[in-house]
Coordinates of C-alpha atoms in Angstrom, one line a residue:
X1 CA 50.3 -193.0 56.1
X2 CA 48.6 -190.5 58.5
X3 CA 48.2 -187.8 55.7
X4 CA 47.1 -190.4 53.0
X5 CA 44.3 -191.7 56.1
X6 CA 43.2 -188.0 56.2
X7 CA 42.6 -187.6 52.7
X8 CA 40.9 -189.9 52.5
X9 CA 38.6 -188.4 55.6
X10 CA 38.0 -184.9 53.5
X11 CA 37.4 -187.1 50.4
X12 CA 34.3 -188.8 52.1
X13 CA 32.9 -185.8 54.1
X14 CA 33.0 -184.1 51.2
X15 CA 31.2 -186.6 49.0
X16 CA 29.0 -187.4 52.0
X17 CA 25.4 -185.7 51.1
X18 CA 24.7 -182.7 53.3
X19 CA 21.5 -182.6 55.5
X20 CA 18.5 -182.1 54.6
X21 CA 17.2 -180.0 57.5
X22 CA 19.7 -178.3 59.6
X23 CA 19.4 -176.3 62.2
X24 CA 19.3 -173.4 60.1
X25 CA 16.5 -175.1 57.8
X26 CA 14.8 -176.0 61.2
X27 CA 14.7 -172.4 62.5
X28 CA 13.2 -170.9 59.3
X29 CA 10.7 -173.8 59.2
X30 CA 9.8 -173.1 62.7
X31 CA 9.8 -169.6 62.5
X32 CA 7.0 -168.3 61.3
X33 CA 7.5 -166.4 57.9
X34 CA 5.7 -168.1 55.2
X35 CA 8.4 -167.2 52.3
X36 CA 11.5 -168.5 54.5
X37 CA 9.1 -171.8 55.5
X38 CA 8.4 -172.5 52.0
X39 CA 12.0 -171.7 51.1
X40 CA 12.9 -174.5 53.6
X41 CA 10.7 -176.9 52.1
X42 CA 11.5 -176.8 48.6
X43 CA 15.0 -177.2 50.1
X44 CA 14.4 -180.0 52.2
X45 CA 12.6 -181.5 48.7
X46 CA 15.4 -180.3 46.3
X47 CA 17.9 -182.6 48.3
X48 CA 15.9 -185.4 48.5
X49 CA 16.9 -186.6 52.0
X50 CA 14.2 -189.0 53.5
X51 CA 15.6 -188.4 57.0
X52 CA 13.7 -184.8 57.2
X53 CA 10.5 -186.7 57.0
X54 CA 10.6 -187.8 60.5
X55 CA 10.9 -183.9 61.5
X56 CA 8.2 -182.7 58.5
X57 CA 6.1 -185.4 60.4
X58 CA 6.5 -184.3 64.1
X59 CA 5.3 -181.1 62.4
X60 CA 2.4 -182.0 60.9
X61 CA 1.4 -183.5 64.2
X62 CA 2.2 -180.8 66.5
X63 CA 5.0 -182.3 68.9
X64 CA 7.6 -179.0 67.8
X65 CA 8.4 -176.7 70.7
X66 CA 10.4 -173.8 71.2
X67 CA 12.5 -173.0 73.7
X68 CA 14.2 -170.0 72.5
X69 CA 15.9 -170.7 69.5
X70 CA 16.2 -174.3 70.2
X71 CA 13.7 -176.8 68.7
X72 CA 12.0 -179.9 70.4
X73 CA 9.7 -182.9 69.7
X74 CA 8.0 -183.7 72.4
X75 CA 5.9 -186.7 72.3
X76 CA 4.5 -187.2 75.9
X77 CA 7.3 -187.4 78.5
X78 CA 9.7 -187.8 76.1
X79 CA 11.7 -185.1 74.4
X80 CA 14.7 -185.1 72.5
X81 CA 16.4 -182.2 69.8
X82 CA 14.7 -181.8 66.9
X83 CA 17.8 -182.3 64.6
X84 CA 19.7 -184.8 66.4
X85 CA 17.2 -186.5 68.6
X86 CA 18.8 -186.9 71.5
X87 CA 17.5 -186.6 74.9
X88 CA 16.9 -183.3 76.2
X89 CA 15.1 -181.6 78.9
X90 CA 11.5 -179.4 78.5
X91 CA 12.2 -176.2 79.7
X92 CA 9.0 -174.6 81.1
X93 CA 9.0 -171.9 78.8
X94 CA 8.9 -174.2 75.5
X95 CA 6.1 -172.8 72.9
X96 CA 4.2 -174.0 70.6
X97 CA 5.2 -174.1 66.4
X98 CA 2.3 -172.5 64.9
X99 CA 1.4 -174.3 61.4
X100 CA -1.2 -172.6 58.9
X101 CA -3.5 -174.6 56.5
X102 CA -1.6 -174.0 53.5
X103 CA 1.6 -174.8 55.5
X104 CA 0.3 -178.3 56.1
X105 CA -1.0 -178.8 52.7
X106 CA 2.8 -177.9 51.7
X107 CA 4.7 -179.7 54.3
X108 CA 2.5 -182.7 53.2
X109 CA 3.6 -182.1 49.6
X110 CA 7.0 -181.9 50.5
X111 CA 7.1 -185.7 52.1
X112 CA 5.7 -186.7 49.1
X113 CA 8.2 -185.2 47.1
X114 CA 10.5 -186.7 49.2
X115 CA 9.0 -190.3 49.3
X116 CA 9.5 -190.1 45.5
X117 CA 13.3 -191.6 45.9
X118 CA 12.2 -193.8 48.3
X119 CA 13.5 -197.5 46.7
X120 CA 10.1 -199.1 48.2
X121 CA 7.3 -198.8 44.9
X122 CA 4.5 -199.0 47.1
X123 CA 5.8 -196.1 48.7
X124 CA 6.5 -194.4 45.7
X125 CA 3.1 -195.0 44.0
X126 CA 1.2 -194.1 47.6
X127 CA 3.1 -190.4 47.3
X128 CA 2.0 -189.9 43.5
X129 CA -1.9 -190.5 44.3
X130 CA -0.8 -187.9 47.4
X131 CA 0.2 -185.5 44.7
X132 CA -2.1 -186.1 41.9
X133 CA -4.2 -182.9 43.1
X134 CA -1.3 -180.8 44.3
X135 CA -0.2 -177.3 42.2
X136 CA 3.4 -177.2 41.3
X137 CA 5.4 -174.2 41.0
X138 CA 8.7 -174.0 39.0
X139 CA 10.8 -175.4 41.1
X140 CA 8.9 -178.4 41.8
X141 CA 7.8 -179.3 38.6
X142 CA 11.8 -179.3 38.2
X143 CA 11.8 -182.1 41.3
X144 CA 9.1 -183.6 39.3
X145 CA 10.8 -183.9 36.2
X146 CA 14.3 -185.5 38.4
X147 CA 12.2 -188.3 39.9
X148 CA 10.3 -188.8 36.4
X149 CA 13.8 -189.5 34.8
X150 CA 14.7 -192.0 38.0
X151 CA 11.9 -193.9 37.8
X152 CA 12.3 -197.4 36.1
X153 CA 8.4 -198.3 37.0
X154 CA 6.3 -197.5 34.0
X155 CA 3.2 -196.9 35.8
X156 CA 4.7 -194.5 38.9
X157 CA 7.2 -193.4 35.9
X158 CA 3.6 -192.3 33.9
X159 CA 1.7 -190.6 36.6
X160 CA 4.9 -188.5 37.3
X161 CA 4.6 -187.1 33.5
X162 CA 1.3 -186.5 33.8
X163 CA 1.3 -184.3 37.0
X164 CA 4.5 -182.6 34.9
X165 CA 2.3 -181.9 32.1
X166 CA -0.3 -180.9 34.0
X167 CA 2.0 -178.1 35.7
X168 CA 3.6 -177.1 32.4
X169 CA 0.0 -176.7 31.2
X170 CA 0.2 -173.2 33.2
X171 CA 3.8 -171.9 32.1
X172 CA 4.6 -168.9 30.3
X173 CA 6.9 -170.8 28.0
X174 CA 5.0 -171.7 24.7
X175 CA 7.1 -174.6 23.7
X176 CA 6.4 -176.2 27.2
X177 CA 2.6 -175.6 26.8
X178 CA 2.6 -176.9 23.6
X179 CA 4.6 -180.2 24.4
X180 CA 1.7 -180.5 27.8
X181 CA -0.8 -180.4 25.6
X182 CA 0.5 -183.1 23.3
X183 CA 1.8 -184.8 26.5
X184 CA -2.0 -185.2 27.8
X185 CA -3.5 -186.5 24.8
X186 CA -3.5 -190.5 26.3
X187 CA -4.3 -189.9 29.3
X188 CA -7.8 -191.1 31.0
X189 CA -8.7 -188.1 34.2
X190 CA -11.4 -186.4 34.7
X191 CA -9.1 -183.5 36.4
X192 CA -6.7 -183.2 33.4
X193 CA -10.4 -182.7 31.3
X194 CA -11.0 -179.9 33.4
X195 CA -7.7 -178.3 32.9
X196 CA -7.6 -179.0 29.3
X197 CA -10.9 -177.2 29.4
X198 CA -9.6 -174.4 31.6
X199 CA -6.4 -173.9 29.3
X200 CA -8.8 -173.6 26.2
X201 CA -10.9 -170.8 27.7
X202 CA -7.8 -168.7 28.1
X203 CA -5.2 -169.7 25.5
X204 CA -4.7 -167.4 22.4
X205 CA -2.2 -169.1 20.5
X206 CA -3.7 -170.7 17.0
X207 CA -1.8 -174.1 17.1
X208 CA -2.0 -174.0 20.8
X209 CA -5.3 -174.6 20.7
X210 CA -5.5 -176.8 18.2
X211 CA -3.5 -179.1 20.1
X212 CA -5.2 -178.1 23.2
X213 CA -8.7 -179.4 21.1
X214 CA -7.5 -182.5 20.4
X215 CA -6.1 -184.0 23.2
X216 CA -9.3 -182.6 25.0
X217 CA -11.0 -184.7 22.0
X218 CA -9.3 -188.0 23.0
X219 CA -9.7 -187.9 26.9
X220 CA -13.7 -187.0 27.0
X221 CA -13.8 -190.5 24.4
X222 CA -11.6 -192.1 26.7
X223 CA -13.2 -190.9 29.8
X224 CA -16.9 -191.9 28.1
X225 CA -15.8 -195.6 27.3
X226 CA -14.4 -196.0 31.1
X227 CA -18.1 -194.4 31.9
X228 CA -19.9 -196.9 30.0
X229 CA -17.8 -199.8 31.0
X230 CA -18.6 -198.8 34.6
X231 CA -22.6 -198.9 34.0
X232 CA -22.0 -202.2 31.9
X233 CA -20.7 -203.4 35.3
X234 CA -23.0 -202.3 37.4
X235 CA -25.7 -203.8 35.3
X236 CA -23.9 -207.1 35.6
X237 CA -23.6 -206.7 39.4
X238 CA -27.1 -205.6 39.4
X239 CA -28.2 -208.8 37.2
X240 CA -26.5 -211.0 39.1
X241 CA -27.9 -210.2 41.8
X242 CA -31.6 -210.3 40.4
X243 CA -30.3 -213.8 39.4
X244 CA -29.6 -215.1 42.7
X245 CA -33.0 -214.2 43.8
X246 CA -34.7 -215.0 40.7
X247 CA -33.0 -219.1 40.3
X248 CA -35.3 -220.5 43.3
X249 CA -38.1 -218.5 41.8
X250 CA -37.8 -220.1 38.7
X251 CA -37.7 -223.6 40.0
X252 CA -41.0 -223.2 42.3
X253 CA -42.9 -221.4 39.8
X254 CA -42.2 -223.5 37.2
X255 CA -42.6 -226.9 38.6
X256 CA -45.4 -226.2 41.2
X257 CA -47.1 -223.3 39.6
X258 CA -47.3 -221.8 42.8
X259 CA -46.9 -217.9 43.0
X260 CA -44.8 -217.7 46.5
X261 CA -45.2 -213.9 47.3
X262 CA -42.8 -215.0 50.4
X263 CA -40.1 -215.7 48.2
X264 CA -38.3 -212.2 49.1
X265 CA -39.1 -213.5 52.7
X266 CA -36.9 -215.9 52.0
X267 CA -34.2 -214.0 50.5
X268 CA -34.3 -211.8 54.2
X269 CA -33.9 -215.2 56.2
X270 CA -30.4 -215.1 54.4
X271 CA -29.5 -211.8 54.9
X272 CA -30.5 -212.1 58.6
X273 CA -28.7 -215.6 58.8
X274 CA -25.4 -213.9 57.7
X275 CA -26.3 -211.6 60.6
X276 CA -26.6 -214.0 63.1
X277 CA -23.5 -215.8 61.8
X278 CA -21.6 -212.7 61.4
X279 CA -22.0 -211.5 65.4
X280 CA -20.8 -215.5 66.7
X281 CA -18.0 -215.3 64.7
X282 CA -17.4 -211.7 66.4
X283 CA -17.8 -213.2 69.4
X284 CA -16.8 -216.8 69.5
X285 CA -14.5 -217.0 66.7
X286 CA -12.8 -213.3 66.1
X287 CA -9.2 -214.3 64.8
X288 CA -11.7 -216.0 61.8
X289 CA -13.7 -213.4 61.2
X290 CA -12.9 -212.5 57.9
X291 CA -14.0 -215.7 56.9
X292 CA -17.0 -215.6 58.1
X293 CA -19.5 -215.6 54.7
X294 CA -17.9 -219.4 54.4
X295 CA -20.1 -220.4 57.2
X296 CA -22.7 -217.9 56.8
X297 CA -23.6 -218.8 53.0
X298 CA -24.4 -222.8 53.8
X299 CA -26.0 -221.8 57.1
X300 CA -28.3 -219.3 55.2
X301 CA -29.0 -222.0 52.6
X302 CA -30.2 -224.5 55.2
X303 CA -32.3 -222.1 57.4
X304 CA -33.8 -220.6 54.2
X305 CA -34.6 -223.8 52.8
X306 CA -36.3 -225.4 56.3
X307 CA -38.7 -222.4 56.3
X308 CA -39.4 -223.3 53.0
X309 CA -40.4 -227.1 54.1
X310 CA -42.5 -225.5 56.5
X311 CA -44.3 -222.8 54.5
X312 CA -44.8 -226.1 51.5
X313 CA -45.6 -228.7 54.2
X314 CA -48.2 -226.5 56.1
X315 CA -49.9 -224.2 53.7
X316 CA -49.2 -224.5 49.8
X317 CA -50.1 -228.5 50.1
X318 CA -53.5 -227.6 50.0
X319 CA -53.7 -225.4 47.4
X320 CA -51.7 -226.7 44.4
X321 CA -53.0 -225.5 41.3
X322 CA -55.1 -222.6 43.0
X323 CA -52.5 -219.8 41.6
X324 CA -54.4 -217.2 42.8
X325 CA -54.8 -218.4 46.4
X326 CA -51.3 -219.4 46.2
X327 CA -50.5 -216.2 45.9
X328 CA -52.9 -214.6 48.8
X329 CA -51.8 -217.1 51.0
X330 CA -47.6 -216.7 50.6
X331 CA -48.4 -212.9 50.6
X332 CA -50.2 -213.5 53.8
X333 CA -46.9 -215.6 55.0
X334 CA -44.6 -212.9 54.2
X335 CA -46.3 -210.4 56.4
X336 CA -46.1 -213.2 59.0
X337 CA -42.2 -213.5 58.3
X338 CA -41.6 -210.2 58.4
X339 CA -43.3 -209.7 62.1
X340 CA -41.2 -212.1 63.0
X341 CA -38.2 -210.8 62.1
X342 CA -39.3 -207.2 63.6
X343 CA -40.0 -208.9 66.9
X344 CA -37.0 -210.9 67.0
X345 CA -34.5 -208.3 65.7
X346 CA -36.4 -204.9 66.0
X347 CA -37.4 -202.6 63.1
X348 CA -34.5 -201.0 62.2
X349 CA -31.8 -202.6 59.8
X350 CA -28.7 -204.3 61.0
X351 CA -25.6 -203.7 60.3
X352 CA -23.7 -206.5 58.4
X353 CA -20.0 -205.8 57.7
X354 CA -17.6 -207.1 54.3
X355 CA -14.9 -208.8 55.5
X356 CA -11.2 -206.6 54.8
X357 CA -10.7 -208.9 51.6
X358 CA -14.0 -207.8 50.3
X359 CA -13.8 -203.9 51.5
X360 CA -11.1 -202.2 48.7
X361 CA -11.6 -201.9 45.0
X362 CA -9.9 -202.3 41.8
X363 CA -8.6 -199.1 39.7
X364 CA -9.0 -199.4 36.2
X365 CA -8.8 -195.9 35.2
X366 CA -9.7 -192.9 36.5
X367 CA -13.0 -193.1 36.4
X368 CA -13.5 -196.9 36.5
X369 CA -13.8 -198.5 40.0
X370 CA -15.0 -202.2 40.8
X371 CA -15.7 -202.7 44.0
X372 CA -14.1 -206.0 45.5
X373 CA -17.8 -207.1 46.5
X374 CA -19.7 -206.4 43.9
X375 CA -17.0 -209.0 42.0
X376 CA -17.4 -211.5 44.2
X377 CA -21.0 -211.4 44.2
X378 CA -21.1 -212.0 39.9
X379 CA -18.6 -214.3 40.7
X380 CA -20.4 -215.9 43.4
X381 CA -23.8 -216.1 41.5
X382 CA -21.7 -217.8 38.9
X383 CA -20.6 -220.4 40.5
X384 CA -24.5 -220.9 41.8
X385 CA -25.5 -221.2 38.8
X386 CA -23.4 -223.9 37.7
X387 CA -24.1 -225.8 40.4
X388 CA -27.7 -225.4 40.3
X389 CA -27.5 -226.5 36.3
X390 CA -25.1 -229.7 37.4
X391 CA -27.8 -230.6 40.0
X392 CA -30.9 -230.3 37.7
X393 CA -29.0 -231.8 34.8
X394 CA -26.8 -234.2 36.0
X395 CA -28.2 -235.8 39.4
X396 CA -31.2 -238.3 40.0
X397 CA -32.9 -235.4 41.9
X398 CA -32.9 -233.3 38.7
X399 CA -33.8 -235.7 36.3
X400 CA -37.6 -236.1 38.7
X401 CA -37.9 -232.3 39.2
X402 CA -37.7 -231.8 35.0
X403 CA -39.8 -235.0 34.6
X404 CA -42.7 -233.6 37.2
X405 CA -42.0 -230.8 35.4
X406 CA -42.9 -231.2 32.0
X407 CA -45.6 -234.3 32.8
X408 CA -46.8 -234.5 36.8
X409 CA -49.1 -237.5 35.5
X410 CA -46.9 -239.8 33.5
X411 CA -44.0 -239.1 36.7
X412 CA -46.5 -240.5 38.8
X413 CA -46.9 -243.3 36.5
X414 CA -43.7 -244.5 36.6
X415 CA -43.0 -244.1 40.3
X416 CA -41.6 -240.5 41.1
X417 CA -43.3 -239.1 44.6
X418 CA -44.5 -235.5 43.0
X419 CA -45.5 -234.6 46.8
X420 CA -41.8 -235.1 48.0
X421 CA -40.1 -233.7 44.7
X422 CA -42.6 -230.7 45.5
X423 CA -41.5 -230.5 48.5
X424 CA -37.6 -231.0 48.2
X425 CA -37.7 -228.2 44.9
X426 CA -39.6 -225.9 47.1
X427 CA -36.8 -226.2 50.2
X428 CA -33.8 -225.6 47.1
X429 CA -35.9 -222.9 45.8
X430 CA -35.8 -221.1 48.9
X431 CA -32.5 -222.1 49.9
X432 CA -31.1 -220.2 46.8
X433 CA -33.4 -217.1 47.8
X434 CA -31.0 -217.3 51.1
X435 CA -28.1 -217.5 49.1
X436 CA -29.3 -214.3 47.1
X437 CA -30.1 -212.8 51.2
X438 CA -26.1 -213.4 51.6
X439 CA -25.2 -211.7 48.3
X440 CA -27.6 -209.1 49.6
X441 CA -25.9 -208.6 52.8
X442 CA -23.1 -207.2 51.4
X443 CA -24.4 -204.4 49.4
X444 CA -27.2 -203.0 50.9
X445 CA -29.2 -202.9 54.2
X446 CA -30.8 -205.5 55.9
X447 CA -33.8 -205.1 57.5
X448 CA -37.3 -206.3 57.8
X449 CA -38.6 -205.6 54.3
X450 CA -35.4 -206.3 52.1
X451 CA -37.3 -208.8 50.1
X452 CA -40.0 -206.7 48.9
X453 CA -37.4 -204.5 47.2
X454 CA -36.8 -208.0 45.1
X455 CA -39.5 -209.9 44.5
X456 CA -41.2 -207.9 41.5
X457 CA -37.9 -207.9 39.7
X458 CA -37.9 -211.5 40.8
X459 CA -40.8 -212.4 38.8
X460 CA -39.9 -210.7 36.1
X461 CA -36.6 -211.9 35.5
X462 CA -38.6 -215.0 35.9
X463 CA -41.9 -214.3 33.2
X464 CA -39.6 -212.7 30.7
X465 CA -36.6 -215.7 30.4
X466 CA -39.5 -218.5 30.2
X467 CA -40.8 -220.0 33.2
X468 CA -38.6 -222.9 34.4
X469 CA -35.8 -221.9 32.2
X470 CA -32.6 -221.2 33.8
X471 CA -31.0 -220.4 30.7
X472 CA -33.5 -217.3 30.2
X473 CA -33.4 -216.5 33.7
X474 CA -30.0 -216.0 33.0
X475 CA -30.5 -213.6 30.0
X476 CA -33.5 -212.5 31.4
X477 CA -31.7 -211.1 34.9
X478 CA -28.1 -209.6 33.2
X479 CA -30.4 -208.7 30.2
X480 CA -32.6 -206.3 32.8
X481 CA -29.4 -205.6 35.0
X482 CA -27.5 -203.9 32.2
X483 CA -30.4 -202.2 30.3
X484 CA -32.0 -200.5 33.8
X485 CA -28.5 -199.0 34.5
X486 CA -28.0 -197.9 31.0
X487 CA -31.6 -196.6 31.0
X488 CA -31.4 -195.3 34.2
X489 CA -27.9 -193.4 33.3
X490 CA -29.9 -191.7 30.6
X491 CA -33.1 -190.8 31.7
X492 CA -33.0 -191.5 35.9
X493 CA -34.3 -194.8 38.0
X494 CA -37.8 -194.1 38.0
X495 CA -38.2 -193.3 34.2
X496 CA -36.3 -196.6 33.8
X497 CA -38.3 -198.3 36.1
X498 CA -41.6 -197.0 34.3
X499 CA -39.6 -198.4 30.2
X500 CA -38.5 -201.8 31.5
X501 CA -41.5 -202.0 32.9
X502 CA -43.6 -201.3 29.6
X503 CA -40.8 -203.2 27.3
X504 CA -41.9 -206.6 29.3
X505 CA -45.7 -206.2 28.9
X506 CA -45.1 -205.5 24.7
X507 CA -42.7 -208.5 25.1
X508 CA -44.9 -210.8 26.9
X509 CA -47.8 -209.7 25.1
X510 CA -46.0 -211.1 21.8
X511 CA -44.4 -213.9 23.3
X512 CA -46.3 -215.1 26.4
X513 CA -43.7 -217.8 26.7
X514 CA -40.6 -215.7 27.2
X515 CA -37.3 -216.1 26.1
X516 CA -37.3 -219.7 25.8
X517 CA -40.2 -222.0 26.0
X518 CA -41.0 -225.5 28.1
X519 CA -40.7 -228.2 25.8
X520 CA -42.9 -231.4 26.0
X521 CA -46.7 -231.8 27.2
X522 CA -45.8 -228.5 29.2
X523 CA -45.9 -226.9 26.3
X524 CA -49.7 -227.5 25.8

């Protein structure tokens, strides 16, 4: 019994897997000679143990101390053995463990290697994107190649053959160049361009660079469609946005006929409204914080829309179908709100954070990124929109503002108050502009004169899609977003300032009513 109990003792210590650091891996690592610290390290990553990382990381951060030939982490008062970790005492002598930059860079390599067997996926696809720009030698693109065959997630599993091919790219071996090459040709990275490029310059070999050619061929086309999908979308983001501040716009100006220069006044109430609403969440309300654009986007809606009352009740009133004073006078507001705002909030912008749900991004390749806000903000003028058309097409309010819309006379024939449908399109006119100063918010900087960045785009948008027609607002805003980015991706923003800006005097020169015209006695 006692002999068959100690086989089976030497049977498990022998199966047992040795250490990954021992105190002879330790000492070299600690020791100062670059050759024996990286022979430690691609050790350390050959076995694959995940219990060095704890001592790689005490590394990095420089709690290692010698005290003669033993090694210590010492984190504060406490210090324990570097291979065991048990409690020890700190002599008075202990030194530091010098660590050079390219040390680092390789100690951090090698926990990535090592994270590569960890069973967590997160874990696994966090050490990839470390490793994406690391060089491998022979050995390690050998490591690579072990935790490429282990891997039973495609898209980790992908990466790893990638970052093989990329290193086999470099070897002296022709067949292994030659498979790298054909390896590379699907894959979508501006760094695997470059060293497709690289390997071209240098490579001598006639069907080498054949293949070389055409997988270089396939990832600058597949690299260009992810660049022209990302200016697609930032057209969109951009259009949306000038949709937002263009809706209210459309509604004023194409009931009331009123030219409201304070429109992008209205748009900063919003922005500053998100501002205020942001800091009393900080304060009052900080375990809800990241929810505060729910309370700021109604709360900039109402403020936005009160001013609006005022400015309508107090100054447009008297000058209905004056366009030109109209427009003097709102210009003359918006100087007024914007003093205002100095004096109440100072000159200089504010600061307006995204909440952590709208902060990250989405990784579509490697060169298309969409930026959590900038999706919620389409997706957010969206859902505007559609509530905006069910509340001009589908509620009693609606059905007067398109009736005073298209006949103020005969309205007030039949009974609709034009003075208080005036005055409640005006308030949702600007209310929408401080939906648009929320959207704002969370892109750019707030300050005193965000508006005026807006409101010539604004009218635009407005002019070119028909005045009072959402539907060409709509066209009219993506239709400007996407063309100034493309335009602006070709040629720069100011020369794509100057061609919009020509394209909609030709256009509105041919077809004075826009995109789509008012129907009805309008019309005339």
């Amino acid at each position: 019994m006692l002999r068959l109990l100690a086989g089976l003792m030497l049977l498990a210590m022998s199966a047992a897997p040795a250490m990954a650091l021992d105190r002879g891996g330790i000492a070299q690592l600690t020791g100062g000679d670059p050759d024996e610290q990286r022979k430690a390290l691609d050790a350390a990553a050959a076995q694959g143990d995940l219990s060095a990382i704890p001592f790689l990381r005490d590394l990095l951060a420089d709690r290692v101390k010698l005290a003669g030939d033993t090694a210590l982490i010492v984190d504060g008062d406490k210090v324990v053995d570097a291979l065991d970790r048990t409690p020890a005492e700190r002599p008075a002598d202990a030194e530091d463990v010098s660590t050079s930059n390219s040390l680092r860079l390789a100690i951090e390599e090698t926990i990535a290697l090592l994270e590569l067997a960890s069973p967590d996926r997160a874990l696994r696809l966090e050490a990839v994107k470390r490793l994406q720009n690391a060089e491998f030698d022979e050995p390690r693109l050998a490591l690579l190649a072990k935790a490429e065959q282990k891997e039973r997630d495609a898209g980790v599993r992908d990466t790893l053959r990638q970052m093989r091919a990329l290193g086999e790219l470099q070897s002296p071996d022709r067949a292994l160049r030659l498979s790298a090459a054909q390896a590379l040709r699907t894959t979508i990275s501006g760094r695997v361009r470059e060293a497709l490029k690289t390997r071209l310059a240098t490579e001598e070999d006639g069907e080498l660079r054949v293949a070389l050619t055409r997988s270089l061929r396939n990832v600058e086309s597949s690299l260009a469609v992810g660049e022209n999908l990302g200016v697609v979308f930032s057209g969109l983001s951009l259009g949306s946005i000038l949709l937002l501040a263009a809706l209210g716009l459309a509604i004023t100006y194409g009931l009331m006929g009123v030219i409201n220069m304070a429109h992008g006044e209205m748009m900063m109430i919003g922005a500053y409204a998100t501002y205020v609403v942001q800091n009393l969440f900080r304060a009052h309300l900080p375990d809800y914080f990241q929810w505060y654009l729910a309370a700021a986007a109604p709360a900039a809606f109402i403020v936005a829309a009160l001013v609006g009352v005022a400015i309508e009740r107090t100054v447009i009133r008297f000058l209905y179908g004056r366009a030109l004073e109209t427009l003097l006078a709102t210009w003359g507001v918006s100087l007024i709100l914007m003093q205002a705002v100095r004096s109440l909030f100072g000159a200089q912008n504010v600061q307006v954070e995204n909440p952590a749900w709208m902060s990250g991004r989405v990784f579509v390749t490697d060169n298309l990124e969409l930026p959590y806000n900038r999706i919620v903000i389409i997706v957010f003028s969206v859902g505007v929109l559609l509530l905006v058309s069910y509340l001009l097409a589908r509620t009693r309010l609606g059905l007067f503002v398109r009736a005073v819309t298209q006949n103020r006379g005969m309205a007030r024939c039949v009974g609709v108050d034009s003075s208080r449908i005036d005055t409640m399109a005006f308030a949702l006119g600007s209310g929408l502009a401080g939906l648009a100063g929320v959207a704002l918010s969370q892109v750019g900087n707030v300050g005193p004169d965000l508006g005026q960045h807006y409101i010539v785009d604004s009218f635009m948008v407005v002019v070119l899609g028909g005045v009072g027609q959402l539907a060409g607002a709509v066209y009219a805003a993506l239709g400007l977003g996407v063309a100034g980015k493309i335009l602006e991706n070709m040629s720069g923003a100011v020369l794509a300032e100057i061609a919009l800006l020509i394209f909609i005097v030709v256009f509105i020169q041919k077809r004075p009513q826009g995109l789509f015209a008012l129907g009805g006695r309008q019309a005339d």
